[in-house]
mmCIF file of C-alpha atoms in Angstrom:
data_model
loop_
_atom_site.group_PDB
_atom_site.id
_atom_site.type_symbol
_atom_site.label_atom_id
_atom_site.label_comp_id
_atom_site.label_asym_id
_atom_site.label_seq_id
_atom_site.Cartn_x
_atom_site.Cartn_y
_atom_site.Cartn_z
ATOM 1 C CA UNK N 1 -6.613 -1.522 34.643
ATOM 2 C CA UNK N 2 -3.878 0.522 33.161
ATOM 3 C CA UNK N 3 -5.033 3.466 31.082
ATOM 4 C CA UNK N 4 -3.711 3.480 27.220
ATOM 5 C CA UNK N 5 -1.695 6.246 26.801
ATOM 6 C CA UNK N 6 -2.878 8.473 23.924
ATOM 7 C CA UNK N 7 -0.310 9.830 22.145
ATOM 8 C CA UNK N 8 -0.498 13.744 21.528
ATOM 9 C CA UNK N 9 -0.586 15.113 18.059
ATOM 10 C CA UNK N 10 2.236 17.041 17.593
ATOM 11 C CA UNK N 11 1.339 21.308 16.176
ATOM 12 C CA UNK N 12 2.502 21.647 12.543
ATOM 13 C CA UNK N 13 2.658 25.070 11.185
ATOM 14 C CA UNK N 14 1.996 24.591 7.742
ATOM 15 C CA UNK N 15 3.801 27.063 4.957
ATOM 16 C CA UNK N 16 2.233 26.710 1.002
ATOM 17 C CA UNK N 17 2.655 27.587 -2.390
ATOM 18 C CA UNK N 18 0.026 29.839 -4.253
ATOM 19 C CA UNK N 19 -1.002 27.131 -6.207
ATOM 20 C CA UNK N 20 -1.705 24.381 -3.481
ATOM 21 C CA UNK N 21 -3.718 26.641 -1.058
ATOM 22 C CA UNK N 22 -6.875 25.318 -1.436
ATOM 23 C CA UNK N 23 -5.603 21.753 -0.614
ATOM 24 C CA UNK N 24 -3.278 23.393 2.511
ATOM 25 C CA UNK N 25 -7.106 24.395 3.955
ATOM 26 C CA UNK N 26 -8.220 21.170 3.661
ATOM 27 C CA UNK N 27 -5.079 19.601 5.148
ATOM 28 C CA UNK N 28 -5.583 22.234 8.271
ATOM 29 C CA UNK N 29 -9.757 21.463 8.317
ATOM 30 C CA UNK N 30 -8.469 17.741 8.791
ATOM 31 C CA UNK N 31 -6.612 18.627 12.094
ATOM 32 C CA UNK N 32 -6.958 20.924 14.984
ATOM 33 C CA UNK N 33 -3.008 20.180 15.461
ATOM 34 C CA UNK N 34 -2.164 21.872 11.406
ATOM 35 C CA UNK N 35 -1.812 25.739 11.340
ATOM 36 C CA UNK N 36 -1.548 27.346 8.385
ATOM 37 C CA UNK N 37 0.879 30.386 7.384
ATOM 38 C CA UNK N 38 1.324 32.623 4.525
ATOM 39 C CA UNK N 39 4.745 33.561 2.861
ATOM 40 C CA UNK N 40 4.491 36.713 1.226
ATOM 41 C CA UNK N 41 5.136 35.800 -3.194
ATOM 42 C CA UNK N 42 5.763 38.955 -4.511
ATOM 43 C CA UNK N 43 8.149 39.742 -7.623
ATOM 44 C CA UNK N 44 10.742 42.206 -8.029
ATOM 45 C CA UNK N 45 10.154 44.782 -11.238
ATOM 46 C CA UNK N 46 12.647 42.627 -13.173
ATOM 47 C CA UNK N 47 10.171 39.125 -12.483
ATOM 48 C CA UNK N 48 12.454 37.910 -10.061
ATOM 49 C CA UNK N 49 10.919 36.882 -6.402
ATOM 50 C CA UNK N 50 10.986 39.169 -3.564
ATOM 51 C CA UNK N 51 9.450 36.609 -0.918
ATOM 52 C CA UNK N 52 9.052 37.144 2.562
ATOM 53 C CA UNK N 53 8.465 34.411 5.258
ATOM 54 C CA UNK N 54 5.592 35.672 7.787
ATOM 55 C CA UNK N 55 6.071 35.319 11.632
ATOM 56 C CA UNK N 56 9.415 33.919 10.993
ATOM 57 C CA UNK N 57 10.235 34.812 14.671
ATOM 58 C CA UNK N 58 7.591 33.183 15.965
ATOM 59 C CA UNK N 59 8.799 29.608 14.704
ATOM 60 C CA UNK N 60 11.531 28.999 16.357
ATOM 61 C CA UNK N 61 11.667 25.793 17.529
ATOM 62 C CA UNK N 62 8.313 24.456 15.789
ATOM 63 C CA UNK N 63 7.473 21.960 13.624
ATOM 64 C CA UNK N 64 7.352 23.519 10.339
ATOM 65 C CA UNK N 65 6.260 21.873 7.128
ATOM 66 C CA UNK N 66 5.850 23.522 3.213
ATOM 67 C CA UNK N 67 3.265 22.065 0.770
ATOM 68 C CA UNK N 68 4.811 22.193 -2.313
ATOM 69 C CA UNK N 69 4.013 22.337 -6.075
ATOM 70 C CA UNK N 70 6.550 22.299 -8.890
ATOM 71 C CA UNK N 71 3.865 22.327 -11.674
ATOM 72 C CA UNK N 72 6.352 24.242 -14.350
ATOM 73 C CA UNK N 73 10.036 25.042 -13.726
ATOM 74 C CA UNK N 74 9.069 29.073 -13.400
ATOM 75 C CA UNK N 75 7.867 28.315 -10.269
ATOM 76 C CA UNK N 76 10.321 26.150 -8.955
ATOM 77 C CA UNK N 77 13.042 28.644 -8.413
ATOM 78 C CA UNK N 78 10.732 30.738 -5.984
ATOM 79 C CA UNK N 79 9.611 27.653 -3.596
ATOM 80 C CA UNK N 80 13.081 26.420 -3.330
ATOM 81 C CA UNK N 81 14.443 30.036 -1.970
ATOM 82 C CA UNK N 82 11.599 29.195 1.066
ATOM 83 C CA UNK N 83 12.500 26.185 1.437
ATOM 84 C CA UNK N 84 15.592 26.515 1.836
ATOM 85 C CA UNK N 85 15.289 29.719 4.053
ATOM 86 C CA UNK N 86 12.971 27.574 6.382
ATOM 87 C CA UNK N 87 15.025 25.015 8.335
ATOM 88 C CA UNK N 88 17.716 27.744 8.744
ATOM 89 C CA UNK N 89 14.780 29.346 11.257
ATOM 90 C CA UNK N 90 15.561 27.486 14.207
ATOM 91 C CA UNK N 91 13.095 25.063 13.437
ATOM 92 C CA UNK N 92 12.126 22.077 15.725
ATOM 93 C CA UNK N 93 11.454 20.210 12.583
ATOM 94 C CA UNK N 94 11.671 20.653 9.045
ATOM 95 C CA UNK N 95 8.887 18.636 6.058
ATOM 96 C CA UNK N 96 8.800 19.441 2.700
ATOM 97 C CA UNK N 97 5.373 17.820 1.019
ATOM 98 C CA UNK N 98 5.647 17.347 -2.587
ATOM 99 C CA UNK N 99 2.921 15.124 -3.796
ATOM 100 C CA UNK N 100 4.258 14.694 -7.287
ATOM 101 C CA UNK N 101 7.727 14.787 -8.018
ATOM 102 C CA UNK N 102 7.493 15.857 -11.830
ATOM 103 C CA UNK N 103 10.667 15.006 -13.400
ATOM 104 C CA UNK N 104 10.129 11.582 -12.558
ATOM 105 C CA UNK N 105 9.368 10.363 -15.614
ATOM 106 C CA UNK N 106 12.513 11.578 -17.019
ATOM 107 C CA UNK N 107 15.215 9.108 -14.713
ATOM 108 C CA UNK N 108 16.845 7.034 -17.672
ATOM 109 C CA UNK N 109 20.028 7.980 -19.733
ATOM 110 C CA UNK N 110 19.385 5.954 -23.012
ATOM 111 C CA UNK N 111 22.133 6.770 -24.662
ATOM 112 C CA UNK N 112 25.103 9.752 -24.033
ATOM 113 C CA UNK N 113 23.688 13.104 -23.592
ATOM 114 C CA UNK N 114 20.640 12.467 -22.258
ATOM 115 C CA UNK N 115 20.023 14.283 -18.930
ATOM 116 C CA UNK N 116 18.418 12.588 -16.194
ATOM 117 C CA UNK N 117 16.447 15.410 -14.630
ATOM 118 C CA UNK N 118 14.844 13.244 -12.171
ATOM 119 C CA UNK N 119 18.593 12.533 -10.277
ATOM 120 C CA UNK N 120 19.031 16.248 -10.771
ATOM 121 C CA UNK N 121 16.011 17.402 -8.656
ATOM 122 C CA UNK N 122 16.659 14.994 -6.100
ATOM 123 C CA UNK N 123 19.991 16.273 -6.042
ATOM 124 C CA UNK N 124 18.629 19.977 -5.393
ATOM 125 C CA UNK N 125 15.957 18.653 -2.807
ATOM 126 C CA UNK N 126 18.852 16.263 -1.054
ATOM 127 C CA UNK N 127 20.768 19.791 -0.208
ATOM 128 C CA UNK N 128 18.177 21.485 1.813
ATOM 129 C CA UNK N 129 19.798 22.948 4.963
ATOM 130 C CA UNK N 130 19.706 20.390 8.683
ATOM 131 C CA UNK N 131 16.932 22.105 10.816
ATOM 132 C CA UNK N 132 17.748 21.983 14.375
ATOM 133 C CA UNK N 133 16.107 18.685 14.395
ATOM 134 C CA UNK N 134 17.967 16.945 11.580
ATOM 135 C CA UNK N 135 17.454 15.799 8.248
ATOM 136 C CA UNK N 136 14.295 17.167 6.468
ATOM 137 C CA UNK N 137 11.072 14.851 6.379
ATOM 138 C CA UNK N 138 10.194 14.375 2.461
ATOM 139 C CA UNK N 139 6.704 13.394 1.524
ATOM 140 C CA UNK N 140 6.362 12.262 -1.784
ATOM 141 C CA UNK N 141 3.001 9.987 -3.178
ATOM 142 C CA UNK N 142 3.654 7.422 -6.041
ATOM 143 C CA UNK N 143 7.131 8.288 -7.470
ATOM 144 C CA UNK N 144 7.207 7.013 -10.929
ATOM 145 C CA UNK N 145 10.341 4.901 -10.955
ATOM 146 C CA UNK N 146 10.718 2.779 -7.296
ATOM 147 C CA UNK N 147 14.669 3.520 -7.740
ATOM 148 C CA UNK N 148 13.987 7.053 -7.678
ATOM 149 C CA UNK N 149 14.211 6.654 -3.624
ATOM 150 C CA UNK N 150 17.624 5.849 -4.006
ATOM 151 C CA UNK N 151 18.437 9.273 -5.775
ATOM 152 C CA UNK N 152 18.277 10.970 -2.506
ATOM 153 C CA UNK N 153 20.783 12.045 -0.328
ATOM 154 C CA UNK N 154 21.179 11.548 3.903
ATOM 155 C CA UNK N 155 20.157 15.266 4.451
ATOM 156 C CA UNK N 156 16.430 14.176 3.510
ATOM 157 C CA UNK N 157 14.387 11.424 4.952
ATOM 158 C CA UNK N 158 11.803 10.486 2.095
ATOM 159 C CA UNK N 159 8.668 8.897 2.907
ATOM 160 C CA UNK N 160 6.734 7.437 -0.290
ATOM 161 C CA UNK N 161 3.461 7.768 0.098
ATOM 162 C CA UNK N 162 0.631 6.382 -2.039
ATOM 163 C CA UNK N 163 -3.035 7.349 -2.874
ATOM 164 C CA UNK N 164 -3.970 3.436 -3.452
ATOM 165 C CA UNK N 165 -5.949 3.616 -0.037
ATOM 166 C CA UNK N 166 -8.028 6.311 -1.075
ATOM 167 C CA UNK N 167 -8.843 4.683 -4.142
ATOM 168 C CA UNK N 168 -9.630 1.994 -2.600
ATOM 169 C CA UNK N 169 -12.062 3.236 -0.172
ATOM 170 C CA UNK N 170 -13.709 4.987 -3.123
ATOM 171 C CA UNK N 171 -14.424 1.599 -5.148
ATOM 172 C CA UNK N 172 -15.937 0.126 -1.704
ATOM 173 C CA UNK N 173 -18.785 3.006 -1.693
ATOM 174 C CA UNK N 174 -19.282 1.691 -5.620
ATOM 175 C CA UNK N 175 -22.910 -0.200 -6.621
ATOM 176 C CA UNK N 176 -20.887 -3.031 -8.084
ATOM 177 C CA UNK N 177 -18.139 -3.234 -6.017
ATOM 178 C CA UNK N 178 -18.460 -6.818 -6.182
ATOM 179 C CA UNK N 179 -17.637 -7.028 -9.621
ATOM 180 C CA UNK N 180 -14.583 -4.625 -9.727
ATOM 181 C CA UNK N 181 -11.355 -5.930 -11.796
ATOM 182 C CA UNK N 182 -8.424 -4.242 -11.458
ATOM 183 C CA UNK N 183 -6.272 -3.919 -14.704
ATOM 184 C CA UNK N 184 -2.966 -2.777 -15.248
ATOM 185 C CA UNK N 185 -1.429 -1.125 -18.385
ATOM 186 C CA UNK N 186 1.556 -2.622 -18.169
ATOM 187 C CA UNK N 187 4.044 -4.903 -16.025
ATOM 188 C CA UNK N 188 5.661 -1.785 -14.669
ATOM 189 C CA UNK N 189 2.178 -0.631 -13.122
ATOM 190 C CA UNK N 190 1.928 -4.276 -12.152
ATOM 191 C CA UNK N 191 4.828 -4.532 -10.080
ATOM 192 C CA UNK N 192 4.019 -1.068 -8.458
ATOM 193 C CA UNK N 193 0.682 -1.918 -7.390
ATOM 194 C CA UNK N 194 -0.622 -5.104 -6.928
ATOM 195 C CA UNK N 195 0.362 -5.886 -3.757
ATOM 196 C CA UNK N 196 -1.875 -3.256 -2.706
ATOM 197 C CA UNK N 197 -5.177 -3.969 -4.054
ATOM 198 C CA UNK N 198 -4.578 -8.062 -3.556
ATOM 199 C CA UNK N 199 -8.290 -8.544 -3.040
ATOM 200 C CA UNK N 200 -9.200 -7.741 -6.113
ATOM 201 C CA UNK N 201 -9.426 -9.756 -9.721
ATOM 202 C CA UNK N 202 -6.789 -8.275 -11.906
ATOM 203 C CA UNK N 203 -6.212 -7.912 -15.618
ATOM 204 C CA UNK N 204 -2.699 -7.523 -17.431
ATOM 205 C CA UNK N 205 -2.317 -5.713 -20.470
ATOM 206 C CA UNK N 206 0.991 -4.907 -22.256
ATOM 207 C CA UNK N 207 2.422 -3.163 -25.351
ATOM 208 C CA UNK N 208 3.605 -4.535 -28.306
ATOM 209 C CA UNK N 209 5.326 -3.427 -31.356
ATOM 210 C CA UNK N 210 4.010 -3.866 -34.696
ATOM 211 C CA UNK N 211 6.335 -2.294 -37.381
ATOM 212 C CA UNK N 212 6.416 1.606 -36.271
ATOM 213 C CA UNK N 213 3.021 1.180 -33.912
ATOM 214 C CA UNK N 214 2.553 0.103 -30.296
ATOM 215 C CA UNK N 215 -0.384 -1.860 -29.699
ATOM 216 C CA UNK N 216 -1.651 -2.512 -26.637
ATOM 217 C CA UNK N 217 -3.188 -6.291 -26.129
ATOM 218 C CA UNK N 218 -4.415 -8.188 -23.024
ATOM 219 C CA UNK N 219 -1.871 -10.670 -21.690
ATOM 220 C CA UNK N 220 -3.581 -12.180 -18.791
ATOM 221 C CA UNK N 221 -6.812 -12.360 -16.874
ATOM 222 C CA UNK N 222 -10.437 -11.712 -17.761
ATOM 223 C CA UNK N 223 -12.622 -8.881 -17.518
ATOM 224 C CA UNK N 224 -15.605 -10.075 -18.649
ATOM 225 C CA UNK N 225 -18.825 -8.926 -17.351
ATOM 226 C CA UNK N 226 -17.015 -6.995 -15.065
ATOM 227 C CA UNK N 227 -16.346 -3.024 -13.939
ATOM 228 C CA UNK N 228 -12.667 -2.983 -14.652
ATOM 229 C CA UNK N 229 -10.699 0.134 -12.882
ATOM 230 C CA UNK N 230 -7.350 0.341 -15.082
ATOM 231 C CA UNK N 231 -5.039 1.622 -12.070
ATOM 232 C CA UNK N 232 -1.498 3.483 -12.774
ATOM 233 C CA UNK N 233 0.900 6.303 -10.961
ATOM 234 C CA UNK N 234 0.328 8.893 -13.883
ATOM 235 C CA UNK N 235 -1.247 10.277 -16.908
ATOM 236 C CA UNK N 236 0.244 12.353 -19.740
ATOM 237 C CA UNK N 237 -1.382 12.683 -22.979
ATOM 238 C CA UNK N 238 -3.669 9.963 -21.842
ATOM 239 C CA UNK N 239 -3.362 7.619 -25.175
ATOM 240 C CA UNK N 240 -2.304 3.860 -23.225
ATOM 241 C CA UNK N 241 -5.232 4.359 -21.147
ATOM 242 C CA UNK N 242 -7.747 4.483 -24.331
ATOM 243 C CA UNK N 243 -6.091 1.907 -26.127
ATOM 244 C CA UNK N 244 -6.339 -0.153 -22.622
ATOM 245 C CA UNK N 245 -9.989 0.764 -22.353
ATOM 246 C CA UNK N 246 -10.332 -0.129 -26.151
ATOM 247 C CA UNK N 247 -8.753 -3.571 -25.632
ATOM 248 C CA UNK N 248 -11.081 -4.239 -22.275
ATOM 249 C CA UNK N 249 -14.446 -3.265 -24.092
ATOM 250 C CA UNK N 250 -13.332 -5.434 -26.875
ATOM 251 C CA UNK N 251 -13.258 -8.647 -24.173
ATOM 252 C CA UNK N 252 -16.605 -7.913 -22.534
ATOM 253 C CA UNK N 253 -16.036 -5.315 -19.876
ATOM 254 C CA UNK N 254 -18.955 -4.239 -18.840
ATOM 255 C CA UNK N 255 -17.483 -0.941 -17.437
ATOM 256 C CA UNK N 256 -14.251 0.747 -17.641
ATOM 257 C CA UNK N 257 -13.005 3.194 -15.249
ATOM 258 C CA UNK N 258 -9.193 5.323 -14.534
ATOM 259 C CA UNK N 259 -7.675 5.733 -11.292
ATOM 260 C CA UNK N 260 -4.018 8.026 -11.454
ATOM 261 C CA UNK N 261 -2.222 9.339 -8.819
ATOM 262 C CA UNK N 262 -1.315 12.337 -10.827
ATOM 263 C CA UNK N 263 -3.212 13.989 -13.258
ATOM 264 C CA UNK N 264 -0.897 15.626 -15.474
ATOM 265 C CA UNK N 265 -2.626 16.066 -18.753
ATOM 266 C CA UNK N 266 -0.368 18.867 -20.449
ATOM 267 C CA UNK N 267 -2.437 20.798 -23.189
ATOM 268 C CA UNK N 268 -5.495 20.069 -21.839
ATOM 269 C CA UNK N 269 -5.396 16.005 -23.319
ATOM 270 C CA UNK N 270 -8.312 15.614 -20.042
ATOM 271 C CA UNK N 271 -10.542 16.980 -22.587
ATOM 272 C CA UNK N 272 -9.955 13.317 -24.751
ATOM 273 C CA UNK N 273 -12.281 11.851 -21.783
ATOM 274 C CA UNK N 274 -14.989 13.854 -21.172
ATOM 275 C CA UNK N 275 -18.510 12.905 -21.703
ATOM 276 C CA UNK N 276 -20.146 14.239 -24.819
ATOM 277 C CA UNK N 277 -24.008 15.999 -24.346
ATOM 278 C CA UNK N 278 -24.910 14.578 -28.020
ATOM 279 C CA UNK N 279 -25.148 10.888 -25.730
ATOM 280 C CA UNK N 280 -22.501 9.468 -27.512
ATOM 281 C CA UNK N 281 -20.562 6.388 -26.243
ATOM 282 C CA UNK N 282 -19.104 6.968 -22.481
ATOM 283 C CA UNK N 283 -15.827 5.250 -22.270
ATOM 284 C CA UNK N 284 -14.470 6.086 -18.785
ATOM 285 C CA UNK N 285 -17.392 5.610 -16.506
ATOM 286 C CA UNK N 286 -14.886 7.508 -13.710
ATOM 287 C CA UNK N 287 -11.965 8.590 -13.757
ATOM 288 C CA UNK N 288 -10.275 9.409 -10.606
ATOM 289 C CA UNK N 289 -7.229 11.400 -9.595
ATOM 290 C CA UNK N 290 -6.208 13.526 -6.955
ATOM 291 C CA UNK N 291 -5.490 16.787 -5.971
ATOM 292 C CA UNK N 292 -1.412 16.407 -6.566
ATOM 293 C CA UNK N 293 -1.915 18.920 -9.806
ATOM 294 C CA UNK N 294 -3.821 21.426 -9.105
ATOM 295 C CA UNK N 295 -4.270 22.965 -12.703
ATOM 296 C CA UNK N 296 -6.057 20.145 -13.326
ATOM 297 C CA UNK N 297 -8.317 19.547 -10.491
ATOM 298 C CA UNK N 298 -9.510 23.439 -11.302
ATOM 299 C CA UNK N 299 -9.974 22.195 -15.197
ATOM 300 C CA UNK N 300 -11.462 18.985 -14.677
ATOM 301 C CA UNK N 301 -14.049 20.616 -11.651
ATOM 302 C CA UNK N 302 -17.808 19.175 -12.356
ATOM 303 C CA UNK N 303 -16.474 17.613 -15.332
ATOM 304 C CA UNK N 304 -17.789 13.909 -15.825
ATOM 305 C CA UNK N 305 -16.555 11.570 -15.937
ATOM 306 C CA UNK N 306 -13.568 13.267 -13.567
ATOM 307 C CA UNK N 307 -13.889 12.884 -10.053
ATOM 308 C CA UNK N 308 -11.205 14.736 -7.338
ATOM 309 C CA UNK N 309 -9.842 12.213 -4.428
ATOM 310 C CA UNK N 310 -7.944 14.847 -1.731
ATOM 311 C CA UNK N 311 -4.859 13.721 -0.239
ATOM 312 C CA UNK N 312 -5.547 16.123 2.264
ATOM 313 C CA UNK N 313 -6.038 13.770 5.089
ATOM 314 C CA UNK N 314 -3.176 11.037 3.919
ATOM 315 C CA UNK N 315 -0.725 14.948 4.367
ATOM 316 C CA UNK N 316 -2.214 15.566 7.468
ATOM 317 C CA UNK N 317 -1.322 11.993 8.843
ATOM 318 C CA UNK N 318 2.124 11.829 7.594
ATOM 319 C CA UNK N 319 3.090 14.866 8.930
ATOM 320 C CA UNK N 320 2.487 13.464 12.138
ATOM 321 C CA UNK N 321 4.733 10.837 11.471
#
């Protein structure tokens, strides 16, 4: 008999932003083949960085990859100057992780003026310098707007990840995963995601306008009697995903849970979903996100009914890809 040939993990040295540190050590715990290394943020007197890549000799012709996290534009400025500086280092490879692209929500012009920020950063991120082994490896989980792929140029290679899996595996360790419904909040989180969670029931909801409000009403399937997991790329504010729960309860759910890839939640709008001590009504029975934003997975920590799902091991596989 032939032996199968196992294919060796290629060594990453792994490069990371202050803010995504604690998910780079969980990426490296995941793999013996992930190292991790420090770049030096410091700031001149003037705020300014002064950065400084460490063992920058020592990684020439490696695999390199930078986790990434452009949480606010003040620290965008600062991760771009290393990533940039990185591939010019005589790199074997070059991959640049950023698990949420933030301005994707921004990537229509409605009418002139508006500036489509999204086409912008992808612009920025398409001009990173050739490493020695080509174009730079992108990782990117649950862009906002599918056509946002097409925004990028042939210096990057994006791969479009997704946290569905994870999700997915989470729902199977569930008591009643039997009687799980998936639901939608609109068709655009419809046509994102259902051909990934197929085996599952799933409910439609959609908006519609009366006079100056949008109301949100079920337009197909049932979720009676059933734990119904509303499932969509993002959260802001939060406000479609009470309305949805609202709507849900209101046709005999028996449970109503939140999955997001990203957990924005900008002035603190997680707080709209926490469960009260004074044993009020529950809502959200869970609500899981992952670890793409890390200001909130440090403000929603031990928090019910908030529950972290790492991406750590999807980053780890994809940067073997």
């Amino acid at each position: 008999m032939e032996k199968e040939t196992v294919k060796k993990k290629k060594q990453v040295l792994l490069y990371y932003c202050v803010e995504m540190e604690d998910v780079a050590r969980k990426i490296a715990s995941e793999s013996d083949s992930i190292l991790l290394h420090s770049i030096n943020w410091r700031s001149f007197a003037d705020g300014f960085p002064n950065l400084f890549i460490n063992n920058a000799h020592d990684i020439r012709g490696q695999h390199v990859a930078f986790l990434a996290s452009f949480s606010s534009p003040g620290v965008i400025f600062e991760q771009l100057s290393v990533i940039f500086a990185l591939p010019r280092l005589f790199v074997a490879s070059f991959t640049l992780v950023l698990p949420f692209f933030p301005t994707g929500t921004f990537e229509r012009m409605e009418e002139e003026g508006d500036v489509a920020t999204a086409f912008t950063m992808a612009r920025i991120i398409s001009n990173i310098p050739i490493s020695r082994g080509g174009p730079t490896s992108l990782v990117i989980y649950d862009i906002h707007a599918l056509q946002e792929r097409f925004y990028f140029g042939d210096h990057v290679l994006p791969l479009f990840e997704t946290g569905i899996p994870l999700l997915k595996q989470r729902l199977q360790q569930l008591p009643d995963s039997e009687k799980i419904v998936i639901a939608f909040p609109d068709d655009g989180a419809w046509k994102r995601f259902h051909k990934q969670l197929v085996h599952y029931p799933t409910v439609i909801c959609t908006k519609v306008r009366e006079g100056d409000k949008r109301i949100v009403r079920l337009k197909e399937g049932n979720p009676a009697g059933c734990h119904v997991v509303i499932v969509d790329d993002l959260v802001q504010s939060g406000g479609t995903l009470i309305e949805c729960q609202k709507v849900l309860a209101d046709h005999g759910a028996s449970k109503v849970s939140a999955y997001v890839t990203h957990g924005i939640f900008p002035k603190q709008s997680w707080e709209r979903f926490l469960h009260k001590n004074d044993g009020s009504e529950k809502a959200f029975t869970y609500f899981w996100t992952t670890d793409s934003c890390p200001h909130t997975v440090k403000a929603v920590a031990n928090k019910a009914p908030f529950e972290v799902i790492s991406l750590a091991g999807s980053i780890a596989d994809a940067l073997q890809i």
